[in-house]
mmCIF file of C-alpha atoms in Angstrom:
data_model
loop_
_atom_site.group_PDB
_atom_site.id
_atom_site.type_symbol
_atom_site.label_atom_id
_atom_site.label_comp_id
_atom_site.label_asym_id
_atom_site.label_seq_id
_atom_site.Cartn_x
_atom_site.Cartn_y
_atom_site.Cartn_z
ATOM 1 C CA UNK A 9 -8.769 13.841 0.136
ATOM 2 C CA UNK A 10 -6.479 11.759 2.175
ATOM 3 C CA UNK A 11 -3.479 13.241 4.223
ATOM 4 C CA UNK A 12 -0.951 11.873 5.848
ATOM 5 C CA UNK A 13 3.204 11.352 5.866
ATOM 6 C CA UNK A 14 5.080 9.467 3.217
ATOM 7 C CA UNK A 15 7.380 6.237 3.983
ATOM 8 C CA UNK A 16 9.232 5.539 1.194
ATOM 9 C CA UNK A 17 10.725 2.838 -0.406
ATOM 10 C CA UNK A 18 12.595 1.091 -3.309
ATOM 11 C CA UNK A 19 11.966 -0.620 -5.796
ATOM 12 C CA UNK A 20 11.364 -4.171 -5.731
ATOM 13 C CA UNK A 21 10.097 -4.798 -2.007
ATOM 14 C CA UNK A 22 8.953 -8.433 -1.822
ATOM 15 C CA UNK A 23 6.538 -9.863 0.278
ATOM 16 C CA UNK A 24 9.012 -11.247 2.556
ATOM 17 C CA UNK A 25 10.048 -7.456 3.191
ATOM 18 C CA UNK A 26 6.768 -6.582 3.226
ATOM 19 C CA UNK A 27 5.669 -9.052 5.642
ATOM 20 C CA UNK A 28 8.459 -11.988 6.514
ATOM 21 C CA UNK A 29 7.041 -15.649 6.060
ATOM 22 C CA UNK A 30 7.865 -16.623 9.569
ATOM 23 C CA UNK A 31 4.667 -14.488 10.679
ATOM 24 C CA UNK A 32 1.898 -16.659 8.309
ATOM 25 C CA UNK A 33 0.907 -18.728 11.160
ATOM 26 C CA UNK A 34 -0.554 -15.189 12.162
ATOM 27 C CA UNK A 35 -4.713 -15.748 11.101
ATOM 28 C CA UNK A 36 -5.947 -12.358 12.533
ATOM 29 C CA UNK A 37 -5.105 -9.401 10.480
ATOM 30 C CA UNK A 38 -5.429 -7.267 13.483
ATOM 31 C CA UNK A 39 -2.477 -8.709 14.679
ATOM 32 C CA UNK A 40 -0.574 -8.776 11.524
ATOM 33 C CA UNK A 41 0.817 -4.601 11.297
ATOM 34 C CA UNK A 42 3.280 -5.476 14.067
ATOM 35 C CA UNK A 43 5.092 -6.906 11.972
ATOM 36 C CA UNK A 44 5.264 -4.785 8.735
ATOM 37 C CA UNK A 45 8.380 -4.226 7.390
ATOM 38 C CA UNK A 46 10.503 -5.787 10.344
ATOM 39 C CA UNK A 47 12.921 -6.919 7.484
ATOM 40 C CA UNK A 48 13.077 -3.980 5.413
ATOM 41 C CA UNK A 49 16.554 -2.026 6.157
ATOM 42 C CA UNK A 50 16.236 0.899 7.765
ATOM 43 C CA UNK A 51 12.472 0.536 8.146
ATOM 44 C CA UNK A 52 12.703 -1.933 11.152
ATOM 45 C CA UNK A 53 10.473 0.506 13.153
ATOM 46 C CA UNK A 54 7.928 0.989 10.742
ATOM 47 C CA UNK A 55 5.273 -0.897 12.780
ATOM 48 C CA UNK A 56 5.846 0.876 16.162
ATOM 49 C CA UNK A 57 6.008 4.180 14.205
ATOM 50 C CA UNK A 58 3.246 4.171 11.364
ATOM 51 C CA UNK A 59 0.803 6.259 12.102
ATOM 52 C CA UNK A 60 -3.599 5.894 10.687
ATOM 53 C CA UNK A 61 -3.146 8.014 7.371
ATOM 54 C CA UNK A 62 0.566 7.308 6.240
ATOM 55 C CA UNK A 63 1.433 6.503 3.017
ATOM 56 C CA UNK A 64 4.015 3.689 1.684
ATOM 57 C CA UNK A 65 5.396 5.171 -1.351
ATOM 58 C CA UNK A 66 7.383 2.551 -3.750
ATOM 59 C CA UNK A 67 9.150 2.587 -6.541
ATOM 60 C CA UNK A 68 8.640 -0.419 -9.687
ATOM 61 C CA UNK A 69 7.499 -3.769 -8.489
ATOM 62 C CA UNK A 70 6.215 -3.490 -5.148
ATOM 63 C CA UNK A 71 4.859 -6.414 -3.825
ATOM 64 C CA UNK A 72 6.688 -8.961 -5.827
ATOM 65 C CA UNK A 73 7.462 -12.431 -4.371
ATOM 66 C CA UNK A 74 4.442 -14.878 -3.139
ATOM 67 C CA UNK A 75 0.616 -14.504 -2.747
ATOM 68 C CA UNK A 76 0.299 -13.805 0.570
ATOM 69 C CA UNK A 77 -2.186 -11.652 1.474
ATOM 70 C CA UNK A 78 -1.190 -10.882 4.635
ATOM 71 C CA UNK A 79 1.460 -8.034 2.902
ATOM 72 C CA UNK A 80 -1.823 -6.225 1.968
ATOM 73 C CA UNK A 81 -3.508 -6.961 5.513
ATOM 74 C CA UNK A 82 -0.574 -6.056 7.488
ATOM 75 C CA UNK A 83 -0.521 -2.079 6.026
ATOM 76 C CA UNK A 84 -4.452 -1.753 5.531
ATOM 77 C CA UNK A 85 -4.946 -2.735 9.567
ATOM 78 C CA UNK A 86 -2.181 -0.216 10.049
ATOM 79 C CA UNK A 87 -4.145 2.507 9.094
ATOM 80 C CA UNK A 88 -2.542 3.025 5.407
ATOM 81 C CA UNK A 89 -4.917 3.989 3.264
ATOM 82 C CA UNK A 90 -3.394 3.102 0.074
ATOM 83 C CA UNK A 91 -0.272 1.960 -1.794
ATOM 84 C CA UNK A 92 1.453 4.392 -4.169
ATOM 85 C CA UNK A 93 3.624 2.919 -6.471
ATOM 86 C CA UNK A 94 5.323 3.150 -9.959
ATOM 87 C CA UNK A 95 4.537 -0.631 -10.401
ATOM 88 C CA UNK A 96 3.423 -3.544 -8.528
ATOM 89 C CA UNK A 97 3.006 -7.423 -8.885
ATOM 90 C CA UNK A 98 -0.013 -8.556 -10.276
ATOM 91 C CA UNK A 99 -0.583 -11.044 -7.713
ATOM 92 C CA UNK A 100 -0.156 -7.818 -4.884
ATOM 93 C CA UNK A 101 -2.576 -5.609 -7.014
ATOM 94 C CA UNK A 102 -4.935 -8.502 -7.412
ATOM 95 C CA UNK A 103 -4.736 -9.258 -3.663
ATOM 96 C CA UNK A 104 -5.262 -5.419 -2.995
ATOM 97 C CA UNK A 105 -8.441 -5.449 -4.990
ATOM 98 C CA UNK A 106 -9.513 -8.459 -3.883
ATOM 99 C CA UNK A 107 -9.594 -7.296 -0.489
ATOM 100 C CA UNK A 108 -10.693 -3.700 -1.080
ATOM 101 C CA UNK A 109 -7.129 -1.904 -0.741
ATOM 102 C CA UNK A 110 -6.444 0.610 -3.143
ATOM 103 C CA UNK A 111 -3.019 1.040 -5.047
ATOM 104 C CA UNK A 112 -2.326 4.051 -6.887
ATOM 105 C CA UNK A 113 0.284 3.458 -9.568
ATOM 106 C CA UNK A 114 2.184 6.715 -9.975
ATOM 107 C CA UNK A 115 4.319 7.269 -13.116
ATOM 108 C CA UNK A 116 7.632 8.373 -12.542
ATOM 109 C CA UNK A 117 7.571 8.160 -8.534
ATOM 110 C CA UNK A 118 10.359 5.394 -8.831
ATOM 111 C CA UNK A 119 12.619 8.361 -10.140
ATOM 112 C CA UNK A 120 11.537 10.897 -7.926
ATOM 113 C CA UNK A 121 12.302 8.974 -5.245
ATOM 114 C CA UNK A 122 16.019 8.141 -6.467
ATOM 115 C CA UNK A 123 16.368 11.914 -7.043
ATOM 116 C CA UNK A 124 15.059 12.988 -3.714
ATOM 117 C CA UNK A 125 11.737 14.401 -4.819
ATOM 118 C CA UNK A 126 9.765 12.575 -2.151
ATOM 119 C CA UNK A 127 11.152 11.712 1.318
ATOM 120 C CA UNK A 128 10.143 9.735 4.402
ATOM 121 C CA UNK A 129 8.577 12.040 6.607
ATOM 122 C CA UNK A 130 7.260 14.626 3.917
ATOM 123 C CA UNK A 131 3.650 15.156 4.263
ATOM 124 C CA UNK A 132 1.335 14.238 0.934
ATOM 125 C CA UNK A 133 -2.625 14.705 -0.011
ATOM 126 C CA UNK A 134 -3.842 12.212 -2.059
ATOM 127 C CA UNK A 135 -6.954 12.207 -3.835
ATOM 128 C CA UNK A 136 -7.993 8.742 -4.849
ATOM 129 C CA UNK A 137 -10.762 9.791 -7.718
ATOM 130 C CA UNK A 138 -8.342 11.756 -9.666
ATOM 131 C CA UNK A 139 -4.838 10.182 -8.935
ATOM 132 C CA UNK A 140 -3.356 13.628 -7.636
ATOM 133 C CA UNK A 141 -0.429 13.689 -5.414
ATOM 134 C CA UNK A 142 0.320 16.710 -3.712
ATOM 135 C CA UNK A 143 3.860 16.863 -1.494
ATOM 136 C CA UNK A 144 2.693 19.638 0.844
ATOM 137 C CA UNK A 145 6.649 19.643 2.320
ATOM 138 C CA UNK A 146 8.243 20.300 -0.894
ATOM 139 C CA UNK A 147 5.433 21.608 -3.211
ATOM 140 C CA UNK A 148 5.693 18.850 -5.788
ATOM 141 C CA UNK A 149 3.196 16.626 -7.186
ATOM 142 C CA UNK A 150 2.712 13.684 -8.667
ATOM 143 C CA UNK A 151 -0.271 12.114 -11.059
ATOM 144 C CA UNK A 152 -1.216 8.696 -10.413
ATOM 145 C CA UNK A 153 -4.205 6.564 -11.724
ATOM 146 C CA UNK A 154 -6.805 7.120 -10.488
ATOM 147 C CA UNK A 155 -8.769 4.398 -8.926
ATOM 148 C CA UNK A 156 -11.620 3.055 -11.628
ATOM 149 C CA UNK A 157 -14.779 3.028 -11.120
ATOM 150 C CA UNK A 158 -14.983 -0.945 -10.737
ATOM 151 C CA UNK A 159 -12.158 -0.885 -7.933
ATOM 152 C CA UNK A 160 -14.227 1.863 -6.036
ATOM 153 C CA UNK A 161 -17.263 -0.037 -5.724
ATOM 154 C CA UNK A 162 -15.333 -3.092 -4.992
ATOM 155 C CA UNK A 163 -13.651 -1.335 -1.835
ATOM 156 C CA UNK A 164 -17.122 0.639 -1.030
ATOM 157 C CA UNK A 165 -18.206 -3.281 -0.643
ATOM 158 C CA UNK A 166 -15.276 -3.918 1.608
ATOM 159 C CA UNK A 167 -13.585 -5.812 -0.721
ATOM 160 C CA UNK A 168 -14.257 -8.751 -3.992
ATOM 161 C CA UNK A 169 -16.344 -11.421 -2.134
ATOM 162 C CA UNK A 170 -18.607 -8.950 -0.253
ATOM 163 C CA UNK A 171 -19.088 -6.863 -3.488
ATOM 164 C CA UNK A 172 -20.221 -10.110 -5.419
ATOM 165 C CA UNK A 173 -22.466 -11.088 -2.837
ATOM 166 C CA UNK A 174 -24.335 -7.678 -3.223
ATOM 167 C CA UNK A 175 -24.537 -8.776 -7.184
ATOM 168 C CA UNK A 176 -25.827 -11.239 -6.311
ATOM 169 C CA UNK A 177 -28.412 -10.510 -4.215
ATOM 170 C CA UNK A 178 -29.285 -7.476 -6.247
ATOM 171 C CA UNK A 179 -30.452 -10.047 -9.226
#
């Protein structure tokens, strides 16, 4: 079970939002959270307030925009533990994966959001196995999908090369 407070977001957040192109000289993903969501309105302070255990909740097609993987680095060296999120690119889910990041994607959480169902601030349990949300602040919750058996293993392994090298060596 995984606890911590909900940012939320809009639909369609882009790389760029997620992490602006002007930081991809940046090589170290340690140093990449500082810059999280510096171009996001109204989310400006998201790296000097994000806290190990938050959540970014987003509505359809988070992610969207380039490849760069450093819009998955930047929020899993920030302590997020996962992405939850009505939709996302394939190329964000893939680069999620790939690195051993989870991303729940939550049916109906775009709405709930519009409506006011989930807020920033309001504090959420997720549990990864079964795809539960629980909003502890306001007493809803939300079902997600849960992550597969193939994507566990995969992060267990720290993410798609390591787990491939354990294959391997396993044959």
């Amino acid at each position: 079970m995984l606890k911590g407070r909900a940012w939320v977001f809009s639909d369609d957040v882009d790389t760029d939002l997620i992490y602006h192109n002007k930081y991809l000289a940046e090589t170290d993903p340690k140093n990449m959270p500082q810059y999280a969501f510096e171009y996001y309105p109204g989310k400006e302070n998201f790296a000097k307030e994000v806290k190990p255990g938050d959540f970014v909740v987003a509505g359809k097609n988070f992610g969207c925009g380039s490849s760069r993987e450093h819009a998955v680095y930047c929020l899993e060296y920030a302590g997020v533990p996962c992405v939850l999120a009505e939709t996302c690119s394939r190329i964000y889910y893939r680069n999620a994966i790939n690195n051993g990041y989870p991303v729940l994607f939550v049916k109906g959480i775009s709405e709930a959001i519009k409506e006011g169902k989930i807020k920033d601030g309001d504090q959420l349990e997720v549990e990864l196995s079964t795809g539960t949300i629980k909003d502890v602040t306001n007493g809803n919750t939300f079902h997600g999908d849960a992550v597969s058996d193939l994507e566990n293993d995969i992060m267990k392994a720290g993410g798609l090369m390591n787990y491939m090298k354990a294959k391997a060596a396993a044959k």
